[in-house]
Amino acid sequence: MKKYLVIGNPIEHSLSPLIHNYWIKKYNLIDYVYEKRKVEEENLGRIVEEVKMDVLKGVNITVPFKKKIIPFLDKLDITATNTQSVNTLYKEDDGQVIGINTDVQGFKASLSKYHAKNIFVLGAGGVTSSIVYHLSLTANKIYISNRTREKAEKLKNEGNKWALRKNIEVIDWGEKPKVCDLVVNTTSVGLKNDENLGLDFKEYENNKNVLFYDLIYNPKETSFLKDARLRGNKTMNGKKMFLYQAHFAFYKWMGIQPEIDDKIIKLLD
Ligand code: ATR
């Protein structure tokens, strides 16, 4: 039996098993299984040990452990090093357990049709560094705003170490950049149906050039996206990014590039 896991806390709502088991079946991988496991922080080391012993062949890491797992790993790839965020583990041929970050690739793939230049990022939590990391390579300017400003400042300082163009700026919560063509919500606000960030974006009314992107995919339309749609902006939820980060993890583990077809897109609805 080749066993794969997604770990987090909470984990009940994770849709990763649905996707990976769909691909495992589709590509006829006999004796492979992907499960979810709720883990306490003190057991992170044991998970890495299980990868080392081949009890687990691969692990996805979700909230709140993407950073906390790092001290237990033998090595990181360059993206995980820079973002200090790991979402995928496996054992390399040399016996070392490596942590990689496929959220960056997932975010990049989800935005392949867009070429945003001035970007407004809301939040400075665990996943935000992955978003800023990709954008720093393609954007003219990235404005970060977080309710707790110091966390945004910290992210900017980290980011400017790898952002070639040193193009990250922090703005106060409630302020907005004058020019902007992409607004990304990386906060957890909206996971519960009635939650609202309480920001107003009136100045972007009827502007079809602004894409409002929420990393949340469940619910499908957060109030952040609903307001944007009613305001006349473009919208996108986090489903594509979620599917693509899974796609790249599956490829690393299995050597198969799993297809993202209509059926799997519907599975998440
Ligand atoms: P962590 O900070 O542990 O990585 P996270 O869930 O990844 O947690 O991130 C939560 C993000 O959502 C943070 O940017 C958080 O803002 P703070 O840093 O100020 O806590 C943001 N967030 C959560 N609730 C919020 C709210 N009610 N209004 C605005 N931002 C909120």
PDB file of C-alpha atoms and ligand atoms in Angstrom:
ATOM      1  CA  MET A   1       0.000   0.000   0.000  1.00  0.00           C
ATOM      2  CA  LYS A   2       1.357   3.417  -0.952  1.00  0.00           C
ATOM      3  CA  LYS A   3      -0.112   5.933   1.418  1.00  0.00           C
ATOM      4  CA  TYR A   4      -0.452   9.719   0.986  1.00  0.00           C
ATOM      5  CA  LEU A   5      -1.922  12.217   3.440  1.00  0.00           C
ATOM      6  CA  VAL A   6      -3.063  15.764   3.858  1.00  0.00           C
ATOM      7  CA  ILE A   7      -2.476  17.052   7.386  1.00  0.00           C
ATOM      8  CA  GLY A   8      -3.874  20.146   9.066  1.00  0.00           C
ATOM      9  CA  ASN A   9      -5.983  21.248  11.974  1.00  0.00           C
ATOM     10  CA  PRO A  10      -8.905  21.421  11.364  1.00  0.00           C
ATOM     11  CA  ILE A  11      -8.927  19.014   8.417  1.00  0.00           C
ATOM     12  CA  GLU A  12     -12.532  17.742   8.084  1.00  0.00           C
ATOM     13  CA  HIS A  13     -13.344  20.108   5.233  1.00  0.00           C
ATOM     14  CA  SER A  14     -10.272  19.372   3.108  1.00  0.00           C
ATOM     15  CA  LEU A  15     -11.159  18.409  -0.462  1.00  0.00           C
ATOM     16  CA  SER A  16      -7.643  17.161  -1.275  1.00  0.00           C
ATOM     17  CA  PRO A  17      -8.562  13.454  -0.783  1.00  0.00           C
ATOM     18  CA  LEU A  18     -11.416  13.846  -3.271  1.00  0.00           C
ATOM     19  CA  ILE A  19      -9.096  15.185  -5.968  1.00  0.00           C
ATOM     20  CA  HIS A  20      -6.104  12.913  -5.412  1.00  0.00           C
ATOM     21  CA  ASN A  21      -8.214   9.744  -5.111  1.00  0.00           C
ATOM     22  CA  TYR A  22     -10.028  10.728  -8.311  1.00  0.00           C
ATOM     23  CA  TRP A  23      -6.675  10.895 -10.120  1.00  0.00           C
ATOM     24  CA  ILE A  24      -5.377   7.711  -8.418  1.00  0.00           C
ATOM     25  CA  LYS A  25      -8.403   5.867  -9.828  1.00  0.00           C
ATOM     26  CA  LYS A  26      -8.260   7.573 -13.217  1.00  0.00           C
ATOM     27  CA  TYR A  27      -4.607   6.638 -13.732  1.00  0.00           C
ATOM     28  CA  ASN A  28      -5.073   3.109 -12.405  1.00  0.00           C
ATOM     29  CA  LEU A  29      -2.636   3.399  -9.528  1.00  0.00           C
ATOM     30  CA  ILE A  30      -3.370   0.154  -7.768  1.00  0.00           C
ATOM     31  CA  ASP A  31      -2.741   0.066  -4.000  1.00  0.00           C
ATOM     32  CA  TYR A  32      -2.404   3.833  -3.698  1.00  0.00           C
ATOM     33  CA  VAL A  33      -4.530   5.717  -1.198  1.00  0.00           C
ATOM     34  CA  TYR A  34      -4.772   9.373  -0.124  1.00  0.00           C
ATOM     35  CA  GLU A  35      -6.284  10.237   3.266  1.00  0.00           C
ATOM     36  CA  LYS A  36      -6.695  13.210   5.582  1.00  0.00           C
ATOM     37  CA  ARG A  37      -5.406  13.306   9.148  1.00  0.00           C
ATOM     38  CA  LYS A  38      -5.932  15.887  11.870  1.00  0.00           C
ATOM     39  CA  VAL A  39      -2.583  16.454  13.537  1.00  0.00           C
ATOM     40  CA  GLU A  40      -1.485  18.307  16.655  1.00  0.00           C
ATOM     41  CA  GLU A  41       1.602  20.497  16.386  1.00  0.00           C
ATOM     42  CA  GLU A  42       3.644  18.219  18.664  1.00  0.00           C
ATOM     43  CA  ASN A  43       3.200  15.357  16.185  1.00  0.00           C
ATOM     44  CA  LEU A  44       4.644  17.098  13.119  1.00  0.00           C
ATOM     45  CA  GLY A  45       8.045  15.458  13.678  1.00  0.00           C
ATOM     46  CA  ARG A  46       6.432  12.031  13.701  1.00  0.00           C
ATOM     47  CA  ILE A  47       4.804  12.690  10.316  1.00  0.00           C
ATOM     48  CA  VAL A  48       8.202  13.479   8.778  1.00  0.00           C
ATOM     49  CA  GLU A  49       9.596  10.328  10.406  1.00  0.00           C
ATOM     50  CA  GLU A  50       6.825   8.300   8.744  1.00  0.00           C
ATOM     51  CA  VAL A  51       7.867   9.716   5.368  1.00  0.00           C
ATOM     52  CA  LYS A  52      11.448   8.763   6.093  1.00  0.00           C
ATOM     53  CA  MET A  53      10.380   5.195   6.982  1.00  0.00           C
ATOM     54  CA  ASP A  54       8.227   4.901   3.818  1.00  0.00           C
ATOM     55  CA  VAL A  55       5.092   4.484   5.934  1.00  0.00           C
ATOM     56  CA  LEU A  56       3.913   7.574   4.057  1.00  0.00           C
ATOM     57  CA  LYS A  57       4.977   8.212   0.451  1.00  0.00           C
ATOM     58  CA  GLY A  58       3.901  11.842   0.381  1.00  0.00           C
ATOM     59  CA  VAL A  59       2.159  14.469   2.489  1.00  0.00           C
ATOM     60  CA  ASN A  60       0.314  17.688   1.758  1.00  0.00           C
ATOM     61  CA  ILE A  61       0.426  20.301   4.496  1.00  0.00           C
ATOM     62  CA  THR A  62      -2.346  22.769   5.104  1.00  0.00           C
ATOM     63  CA  VAL A  63      -3.315  25.431   7.657  1.00  0.00           C
ATOM     64  CA  PRO A  64      -1.809  26.013  10.199  1.00  0.00           C
ATOM     65  CA  PHE A  65       1.369  23.943   9.597  1.00  0.00           C
ATOM     66  CA  LYS A  66       2.893  25.212   6.328  1.00  0.00           C
ATOM     67  CA  LYS A  67       5.608  27.075   8.221  1.00  0.00           C
ATOM     68  CA  LYS A  68       5.657  25.018  11.418  1.00  0.00           C
ATOM     69  CA  ILE A  69       6.679  21.859   9.534  1.00  0.00           C
ATOM     70  CA  ILE A  70       9.938  23.428   8.292  1.00  0.00           C
ATOM     71  CA  PRO A  71      12.231  22.684  11.309  1.00  0.00           C
ATOM     72  CA  PHE A  72      11.495  18.956  10.945  1.00  0.00           C
ATOM     73  CA  LEU A  73      12.549  18.682   7.299  1.00  0.00           C
ATOM     74  CA  ASP A  74      15.966  17.751   5.899  1.00  0.00           C
ATOM     75  CA  LYS A  75      15.764  20.267   3.070  1.00  0.00           C
ATOM     76  CA  LEU A  76      13.579  22.694   1.150  1.00  0.00           C
ATOM     77  CA  ASP A  77      13.368  23.650  -2.505  1.00  0.00           C
ATOM     78  CA  ILE A  78      14.100  27.256  -3.428  1.00  0.00           C
ATOM     79  CA  THR A  79      10.431  28.314  -3.501  1.00  0.00           C
ATOM     80  CA  ALA A  80       9.748  26.856  -0.064  1.00  0.00           C
ATOM     81  CA  THR A  81      12.927  28.493   1.243  1.00  0.00           C
ATOM     82  CA  ASN A  82      11.952  31.918  -0.022  1.00  0.00           C
ATOM     83  CA  THR A  83       8.302  31.788   0.978  1.00  0.00           C
ATOM     84  CA  GLN A  84       8.970  29.863   4.213  1.00  0.00           C
ATOM     85  CA  SER A  85       5.892  27.877   3.314  1.00  0.00           C
ATOM     86  CA  VAL A  86       5.700  24.140   2.539  1.00  0.00           C
ATOM     87  CA  ASN A  87       2.615  22.362   1.219  1.00  0.00           C
ATOM     88  CA  THR A  88       4.127  19.094  -0.091  1.00  0.00           C
ATOM     89  CA  LEU A  89       6.636  16.543   1.299  1.00  0.00           C
ATOM     90  CA  TYR A  90       8.284  13.426  -0.036  1.00  0.00           C
ATOM     91  CA  LYS A  91      11.500  11.442   0.348  1.00  0.00           C
ATOM     92  CA  GLU A  92      14.187  11.953  -2.245  1.00  0.00           C
ATOM     93  CA  ASP A  93      16.455   9.170  -3.560  1.00  0.00           C
ATOM     94  CA  ASP A  94      19.177  10.195  -1.084  1.00  0.00           C
ATOM     95  CA  GLY A  95      16.809   9.367   1.797  1.00  0.00           C
ATOM     96  CA  GLN A  96      16.230  12.997   2.800  1.00  0.00           C
ATOM     97  CA  VAL A  97      12.746  14.403   3.270  1.00  0.00           C
ATOM     98  CA  ILE A  98      12.227  17.528   1.195  1.00  0.00           C
ATOM     99  CA  GLY A  99       9.545  20.201   1.554  1.00  0.00           C
ATOM    100  CA  ILE A 100       8.364  21.997  -1.551  1.00  0.00           C
ATOM    101  CA  ASN A 101       5.800  24.685  -2.278  1.00  0.00           C
ATOM    102  CA  THR A 102       3.334  24.030  -5.107  1.00  0.00           C
ATOM    103  CA  ASP A 103       1.001  26.844  -4.030  1.00  0.00           C
ATOM    104  CA  VAL A 104       3.175  29.294  -5.969  1.00  0.00           C
ATOM    105  CA  GLN A 105       2.908  27.225  -9.168  1.00  0.00           C
ATOM    106  CA  GLY A 106      -0.807  26.741  -8.516  1.00  0.00           C
ATOM    107  CA  PHE A 107      -1.399  30.463  -8.167  1.00  0.00           C
ATOM    108  CA  LYS A 108       0.696  31.166 -11.248  1.00  0.00           C
ATOM    109  CA  ALA A 109      -1.216  28.615 -13.352  1.00  0.00           C
ATOM    110  CA  SER A 110      -4.561  29.975 -12.183  1.00  0.00           C
ATOM    111  CA  LEU A 111      -3.611  33.440 -13.437  1.00  0.00           C
ATOM    112  CA  SER A 112      -2.111  32.392 -16.743  1.00  0.00           C
ATOM    113  CA  LYS A 113      -4.631  34.432 -18.759  1.00  0.00           C
ATOM    114  CA  TYR A 114      -4.047  37.617 -16.782  1.00  0.00           C
ATOM    115  CA  HIS A 115      -1.130  39.984 -16.876  1.00  0.00           C
ATOM    116  CA  ALA A 116      -1.774  42.231 -13.912  1.00  0.00           C
ATOM    117  CA  LYS A 117       0.741  44.972 -13.287  1.00  0.00           C
ATOM    118  CA  ASN A 118      -0.453  46.776 -10.165  1.00  0.00           C
ATOM    119  CA  ILE A 119      -1.679  44.456  -7.505  1.00  0.00           C
ATOM    120  CA  PHE A 120      -3.402  44.888  -4.196  1.00  0.00           C
ATOM    121  CA  VAL A 121      -2.940  41.992  -1.753  1.00  0.00           C
ATOM    122  CA  LEU A 122      -5.191  41.817   1.296  1.00  0.00           C
ATOM    123  CA  GLY A 123      -3.829  39.862   4.278  1.00  0.00           C
ATOM    124  CA  ALA A 124      -0.434  38.693   5.504  1.00  0.00           C
ATOM    125  CA  GLY A 125      -1.150  35.169   6.724  1.00  0.00           C
ATOM    126  CA  GLY A 126       0.403  31.797   5.967  1.00  0.00           C
ATOM    127  CA  VAL A 127      -0.407  31.643   2.259  1.00  0.00           C
ATOM    128  CA  THR A 128       0.276  35.279   1.397  1.00  0.00           C
ATOM    129  CA  SER A 129       4.027  34.863   0.876  1.00  0.00           C
ATOM    130  CA  SER A 130       3.318  32.363  -1.937  1.00  0.00           C
ATOM    131  CA  ILE A 131       1.064  34.874  -3.667  1.00  0.00           C
ATOM    132  CA  VAL A 132       3.505  37.742  -3.282  1.00  0.00           C
ATOM    133  CA  TYR A 133       6.393  35.523  -4.398  1.00  0.00           C
ATOM    134  CA  HIS A 134       4.822  34.811  -7.775  1.00  0.00           C
ATOM    135  CA  LEU A 135       3.572  38.361  -8.251  1.00  0.00           C
ATOM    136  CA  SER A 136       6.935  39.886  -7.416  1.00  0.00           C
ATOM    137  CA  LEU A 137       8.311  38.318 -10.595  1.00  0.00           C
ATOM    138  CA  THR A 138       5.657  39.723 -12.905  1.00  0.00           C
ATOM    139  CA  ALA A 139       4.128  42.847 -11.368  1.00  0.00           C
ATOM    140  CA  ASN A 140       5.222  46.475 -11.468  1.00  0.00           C
ATOM    141  CA  LYS A 141       3.991  47.089  -7.976  1.00  0.00           C
ATOM    142  CA  ILE A 142       2.525  45.033  -5.144  1.00  0.00           C
ATOM    143  CA  TYR A 143       0.630  46.799  -2.387  1.00  0.00           C
ATOM    144  CA  ILE A 144       0.054  44.734   0.760  1.00  0.00           C
ATOM    145  CA  SER A 145      -2.472  45.665   3.395  1.00  0.00           C
ATOM    146  CA  ASN A 146      -3.204  43.714   6.551  1.00  0.00           C
ATOM    147  CA  ARG A 147      -5.373  44.440   9.576  1.00  0.00           C
ATOM    148  CA  THR A 148      -2.248  43.962  11.682  1.00  0.00           C
ATOM    149  CA  ARG A 149       0.163  46.202   9.803  1.00  0.00           C
ATOM    150  CA  GLU A 150       3.366  44.749  11.351  1.00  0.00           C
ATOM    151  CA  LYS A 151       2.718  41.396   9.701  1.00  0.00           C
ATOM    152  CA  ALA A 152       2.518  43.089   6.308  1.00  0.00           C
ATOM    153  CA  GLU A 153       5.761  44.961   7.056  1.00  0.00           C
ATOM    154  CA  LYS A 154       7.455  41.680   7.949  1.00  0.00           C
ATOM    155  CA  LEU A 155       6.270  40.099   4.721  1.00  0.00           C
ATOM    156  CA  LYS A 156       7.529  43.093   2.756  1.00  0.00           C
ATOM    157  CA  ASN A 157      10.967  42.868   4.382  1.00  0.00           C
ATOM    158  CA  GLU A 158      11.189  39.144   3.692  1.00  0.00           C
ATOM    159  CA  GLY A 159       9.825  39.631   0.192  1.00  0.00           C
ATOM    160  CA  ASN A 160      12.244  42.343  -0.751  1.00  0.00           C
ATOM    161  CA  LYS A 161      15.080  39.870  -0.140  1.00  0.00           C
ATOM    162  CA  TRP A 162      13.952  37.804  -3.149  1.00  0.00           C
ATOM    163  CA  ALA A 163      11.772  40.251  -5.099  1.00  0.00           C
ATOM    164  CA  LEU A 164      14.162  41.245  -7.872  1.00  0.00           C
ATOM    165  CA  ARG A 165      12.477  44.572  -8.421  1.00  0.00           C
ATOM    166  CA  LYS A 166      11.955  45.481  -4.747  1.00  0.00           C
ATOM    167  CA  ASN A 167       8.411  46.323  -5.758  1.00  0.00           C
ATOM    168  CA  ILE A 168       6.504  45.671  -2.526  1.00  0.00           C
ATOM    169  CA  GLU A 169       4.831  48.444  -0.548  1.00  0.00           C
ATOM    170  CA  VAL A 170       2.673  48.329   2.591  1.00  0.00           C
ATOM    171  CA  ILE A 171      -0.433  50.450   2.912  1.00  0.00           C
ATOM    172  CA  ASP A 172      -2.761  50.995   5.874  1.00  0.00           C
ATOM    173  CA  TRP A 173      -5.793  48.755   6.323  1.00  0.00           C
ATOM    174  CA  GLY A 174      -8.712  50.591   4.692  1.00  0.00           C
ATOM    175  CA  GLU A 175      -6.504  52.494   2.211  1.00  0.00           C
ATOM    176  CA  LYS A 176      -6.442  51.529  -1.455  1.00  0.00           C
ATOM    177  CA  PRO A 177      -3.915  51.992  -4.240  1.00  0.00           C
ATOM    178  CA  LYS A 178      -4.926  54.555  -6.870  1.00  0.00           C
ATOM    179  CA  VAL A 179      -4.093  52.321  -9.797  1.00  0.00           C
ATOM    180  CA  CYS A 180      -4.753  48.620  -9.567  1.00  0.00           C
ATOM    181  CA  ASP A 181      -5.811  45.804 -11.881  1.00  0.00           C
ATOM    182  CA  LEU A 182      -5.895  42.834  -9.485  1.00  0.00           C
ATOM    183  CA  VAL A 183      -7.124  42.611  -5.889  1.00  0.00           C
ATOM    184  CA  VAL A 184      -6.350  39.336  -4.100  1.00  0.00           C
ATOM    185  CA  ASN A 185      -8.009  38.344  -0.847  1.00  0.00           C
ATOM    186  CA  THR A 186      -5.616  36.090   1.074  1.00  0.00           C
ATOM    187  CA  THR A 187      -7.322  36.581   4.441  1.00  0.00           C
ATOM    188  CA  SER A 188      -9.517  33.923   6.008  1.00  0.00           C
ATOM    189  CA  VAL A 189     -12.483  36.291   5.991  1.00  0.00           C
ATOM    190  CA  GLY A 190     -15.299  34.760   3.939  1.00  0.00           C
ATOM    191  CA  LEU A 191     -14.769  31.137   4.930  1.00  0.00           C
ATOM    192  CA  LYS A 192     -17.951  31.511   6.954  1.00  0.00           C
ATOM    193  CA  ASN A 193     -20.811  32.584   4.722  1.00  0.00           C
ATOM    194  CA  ASP A 194     -21.787  35.882   6.289  1.00  0.00           C
ATOM    195  CA  GLU A 195     -18.286  37.266   6.911  1.00  0.00           C
ATOM    196  CA  ASN A 196     -17.251  40.497   5.263  1.00  0.00           C
ATOM    197  CA  LEU A 197     -13.946  42.339   5.153  1.00  0.00           C
ATOM    198  CA  GLY A 198     -15.797  45.618   5.582  1.00  0.00           C
ATOM    199  CA  LEU A 199     -13.759  47.402   2.913  1.00  0.00           C
ATOM    200  CA  ASP A 200     -15.381  49.465   0.227  1.00  0.00           C
ATOM    201  CA  PHE A 201     -14.127  49.508  -3.338  1.00  0.00           C
ATOM    202  CA  LYS A 202     -16.517  52.113  -4.782  1.00  0.00           C
ATOM    203  CA  GLU A 203     -13.790  53.712  -6.856  1.00  0.00           C
ATOM    204  CA  TYR A 204     -13.521  50.516  -8.927  1.00  0.00           C
ATOM    205  CA  GLU A 205     -17.226  50.572  -9.864  1.00  0.00           C
ATOM    206  CA  ASN A 206     -17.980  49.251 -13.367  1.00  0.00           C
ATOM    207  CA  ASN A 207     -14.297  48.785 -14.029  1.00  0.00           C
ATOM    208  CA  LYS A 208     -14.035  45.553 -15.988  1.00  0.00           C
ATOM    209  CA  ASN A 209     -10.249  45.806 -15.954  1.00  0.00           C
ATOM    210  CA  VAL A 210     -10.048  44.990 -12.264  1.00  0.00           C
ATOM    211  CA  LEU A 211     -10.064  41.316 -11.291  1.00  0.00           C
ATOM    212  CA  PHE A 212     -11.123  40.499  -7.749  1.00  0.00           C
ATOM    213  CA  TYR A 213      -9.553  37.164  -6.807  1.00  0.00           C
ATOM    214  CA  ASP A 214     -10.432  35.336  -3.596  1.00  0.00           C
ATOM    215  CA  LEU A 215      -8.224  32.382  -2.630  1.00  0.00           C
ATOM    216  CA  ILE A 216     -11.248  30.882  -0.855  1.00  0.00           C
ATOM    217  CA  TYR A 217     -13.164  28.364  -3.007  1.00  0.00           C
ATOM    218  CA  ASN A 218     -15.636  27.111  -0.440  1.00  0.00           C
ATOM    219  CA  PRO A 219     -18.029  28.975  -0.346  1.00  0.00           C
ATOM    220  CA  LYS A 220     -17.810  29.471  -4.112  1.00  0.00           C
ATOM    221  CA  GLU A 221     -18.717  33.126  -3.908  1.00  0.00           C
ATOM    222  CA  THR A 222     -17.613  34.983  -0.792  1.00  0.00           C
ATOM    223  CA  SER A 223     -19.103  38.376  -0.057  1.00  0.00           C
ATOM    224  CA  PHE A 224     -15.816  39.843  -1.345  1.00  0.00           C
ATOM    225  CA  LEU A 225     -16.557  38.284  -4.763  1.00  0.00           C
ATOM    226  CA  LYS A 226     -20.296  38.901  -4.690  1.00  0.00           C
ATOM    227  CA  ASP A 227     -19.779  42.606  -4.011  1.00  0.00           C
ATOM    228  CA  ALA A 228     -17.233  42.752  -6.829  1.00  0.00           C
ATOM    229  CA  ARG A 229     -19.583  41.032  -9.264  1.00  0.00           C
ATOM    230  CA  LEU A 230     -22.417  43.423  -8.387  1.00  0.00           C
ATOM    231  CA  ARG A 231     -19.994  46.336  -8.703  1.00  0.00           C
ATOM    232  CA  GLY A 232     -19.198  45.298 -12.272  1.00  0.00           C
ATOM    233  CA  ASN A 233     -15.677  43.898 -11.757  1.00  0.00           C
ATOM    234  CA  LYS A 234     -14.281  40.575 -12.925  1.00  0.00           C
ATOM    235  CA  THR A 235     -14.113  37.826 -10.291  1.00  0.00           C
ATOM    236  CA  MET A 236     -12.351  34.532  -9.680  1.00  0.00           C
ATOM    237  CA  ASN A 237     -12.363  32.152  -6.712  1.00  0.00           C
ATOM    238  CA  GLY A 238      -9.575  29.870  -5.437  1.00  0.00           C
ATOM    239  CA  LYS A 239     -10.715  26.663  -7.119  1.00  0.00           C
ATOM    240  CA  LYS A 240      -8.207  26.769  -9.964  1.00  0.00           C
ATOM    241  CA  MET A 241      -5.288  27.491  -7.646  1.00  0.00           C
ATOM    242  CA  PHE A 242      -6.377  24.638  -5.391  1.00  0.00           C
ATOM    243  CA  LEU A 243      -6.625  22.223  -8.337  1.00  0.00           C
ATOM    244  CA  TYR A 244      -3.280  23.279  -9.767  1.00  0.00           C
ATOM    245  CA  GLN A 245      -1.362  23.027  -6.484  1.00  0.00           C
ATOM    246  CA  ALA A 246      -2.741  19.471  -6.260  1.00  0.00           C
ATOM    247  CA  HIS A 247      -1.800  18.842  -9.896  1.00  0.00           C
ATOM    248  CA  PHE A 248       1.844  19.808  -9.273  1.00  0.00           C
ATOM    249  CA  ALA A 249       2.057  17.760  -6.036  1.00  0.00           C
ATOM    250  CA  PHE A 250       0.616  14.702  -7.818  1.00  0.00           C
ATOM    251  CA  TYR A 251       3.112  15.134 -10.647  1.00  0.00           C
ATOM    252  CA  LYS A 252       6.037  15.273  -8.189  1.00  0.00           C
ATOM    253  CA  TRP A 253       4.887  12.130  -6.397  1.00  0.00           C
ATOM    254  CA  MET A 254       3.623   9.978  -9.247  1.00  0.00           C
ATOM    255  CA  GLY A 255       5.419  11.308 -12.319  1.00  0.00           C
ATOM    256  CA  ILE A 256       2.041  11.746 -13.996  1.00  0.00           C
ATOM    257  CA  GLN A 257       0.632  15.142 -14.983  1.00  0.00           C
ATOM    258  CA  PRO A 258      -3.025  14.681 -14.028  1.00  0.00           C
ATOM    259  CA  GLU A 259      -5.597  16.267 -16.266  1.00  0.00           C
ATOM    260  CA  ILE A 260      -7.762  19.068 -14.908  1.00  0.00           C
ATOM    261  CA  ASP A 261     -10.967  18.274 -16.766  1.00  0.00           C
ATOM    262  CA  ASP A 262     -14.608  19.343 -16.420  1.00  0.00           C
ATOM    263  CA  LYS A 263     -15.361  16.339 -14.245  1.00  0.00           C
ATOM    264  CA  ILE A 264     -12.809  17.255 -11.591  1.00  0.00           C
ATOM    265  CA  ILE A 265     -13.825  20.906 -11.701  1.00  0.00           C
ATOM    266  CA  LYS A 266     -17.427  19.775 -11.019  1.00  0.00           C
ATOM    267  CA  LEU A 267     -16.269  17.492  -8.187  1.00  0.00           C
ATOM    268  CA  LEU A 268     -15.426  20.569  -6.163  1.00  0.00           C
ATOM    269  CA  ASP A 269     -18.865  22.204  -6.595  1.00  0.00           C
TER     270      ASP A 269
HETATM  271  P1  ATR B   1      -1.719  33.014  10.231  1.00  0.00           P
HETATM  272  O1  ATR B   1      -1.563  34.474  10.507  1.00  0.00           O
HETATM  273  O2  ATR B   1      -1.650  32.140  11.439  1.00  0.00           O
HETATM  274  O3  ATR B   1      -0.911  32.533   9.097  1.00  0.00           O
HETATM  275  P2  ATR B   1      -3.907  32.773   8.498  1.00  0.00           P
HETATM  276  O4  ATR B   1      -5.239  32.132   8.748  1.00  0.00           O
HETATM  277  O5  ATR B   1      -3.022  32.215   7.480  1.00  0.00           O
HETATM  278  O6  ATR B   1      -3.252  32.857   9.873  1.00  0.00           O
HETATM  279  O7  ATR B   1      -4.123  34.308   8.135  1.00  0.00           O
HETATM  280  C1  ATR B   1      -5.226  34.977   8.482  1.00  0.00           C
HETATM  281  C2  ATR B   1      -5.222  36.295   7.712  1.00  0.00           C
HETATM  282  O8  ATR B   1      -6.562  36.782   7.680  1.00  0.00           O
HETATM  283  C3  ATR B   1      -4.382  37.355   8.367  1.00  0.00           C
HETATM  284  O9  ATR B   1      -3.897  38.236   7.394  1.00  0.00           O
HETATM  285  C4  ATR B   1      -5.412  38.035   9.271  1.00  0.00           C
HETATM  286  O10 ATR B   1      -5.123  39.349   9.644  1.00  0.00           O
HETATM  287  P3  ATR B   1      -4.307  39.633  11.009  1.00  0.00           P
HETATM  288  O11 ATR B   1      -2.864  39.384  10.672  1.00  0.00           O
HETATM  289  O12 ATR B   1      -4.593  41.048  11.326  1.00  0.00           O
HETATM  290  O13 ATR B   1      -4.830  38.665  12.027  1.00  0.00           O
HETATM  291  C5  ATR B   1      -6.595  38.036   8.343  1.00  0.00           C
HETATM  292  N1  ATR B   1      -7.855  38.200   9.067  1.00  0.00           N
HETATM  293  C6  ATR B   1      -8.478  37.281   9.834  1.00  0.00           C
HETATM  294  N2  ATR B   1      -9.642  37.793  10.318  1.00  0.00           N
HETATM  295  C7  ATR B   1      -9.736  39.057   9.842  1.00  0.00           C
HETATM  296  C8  ATR B   1     -10.710  40.099   9.972  1.00  0.00           C
HETATM  297  N3  ATR B   1     -11.818  39.940  10.684  1.00  0.00           N
HETATM  298  N4  ATR B   1     -10.482  41.281   9.333  1.00  0.00           N
HETATM  299  C9  ATR B   1      -9.359  41.449   8.591  1.00  0.00           C
HETATM  300  N5  ATR B   1      -8.410  40.498   8.425  1.00  0.00           N
HETATM  301  C10 ATR B   1      -8.598  39.326   9.043  1.00  0.00           C
END
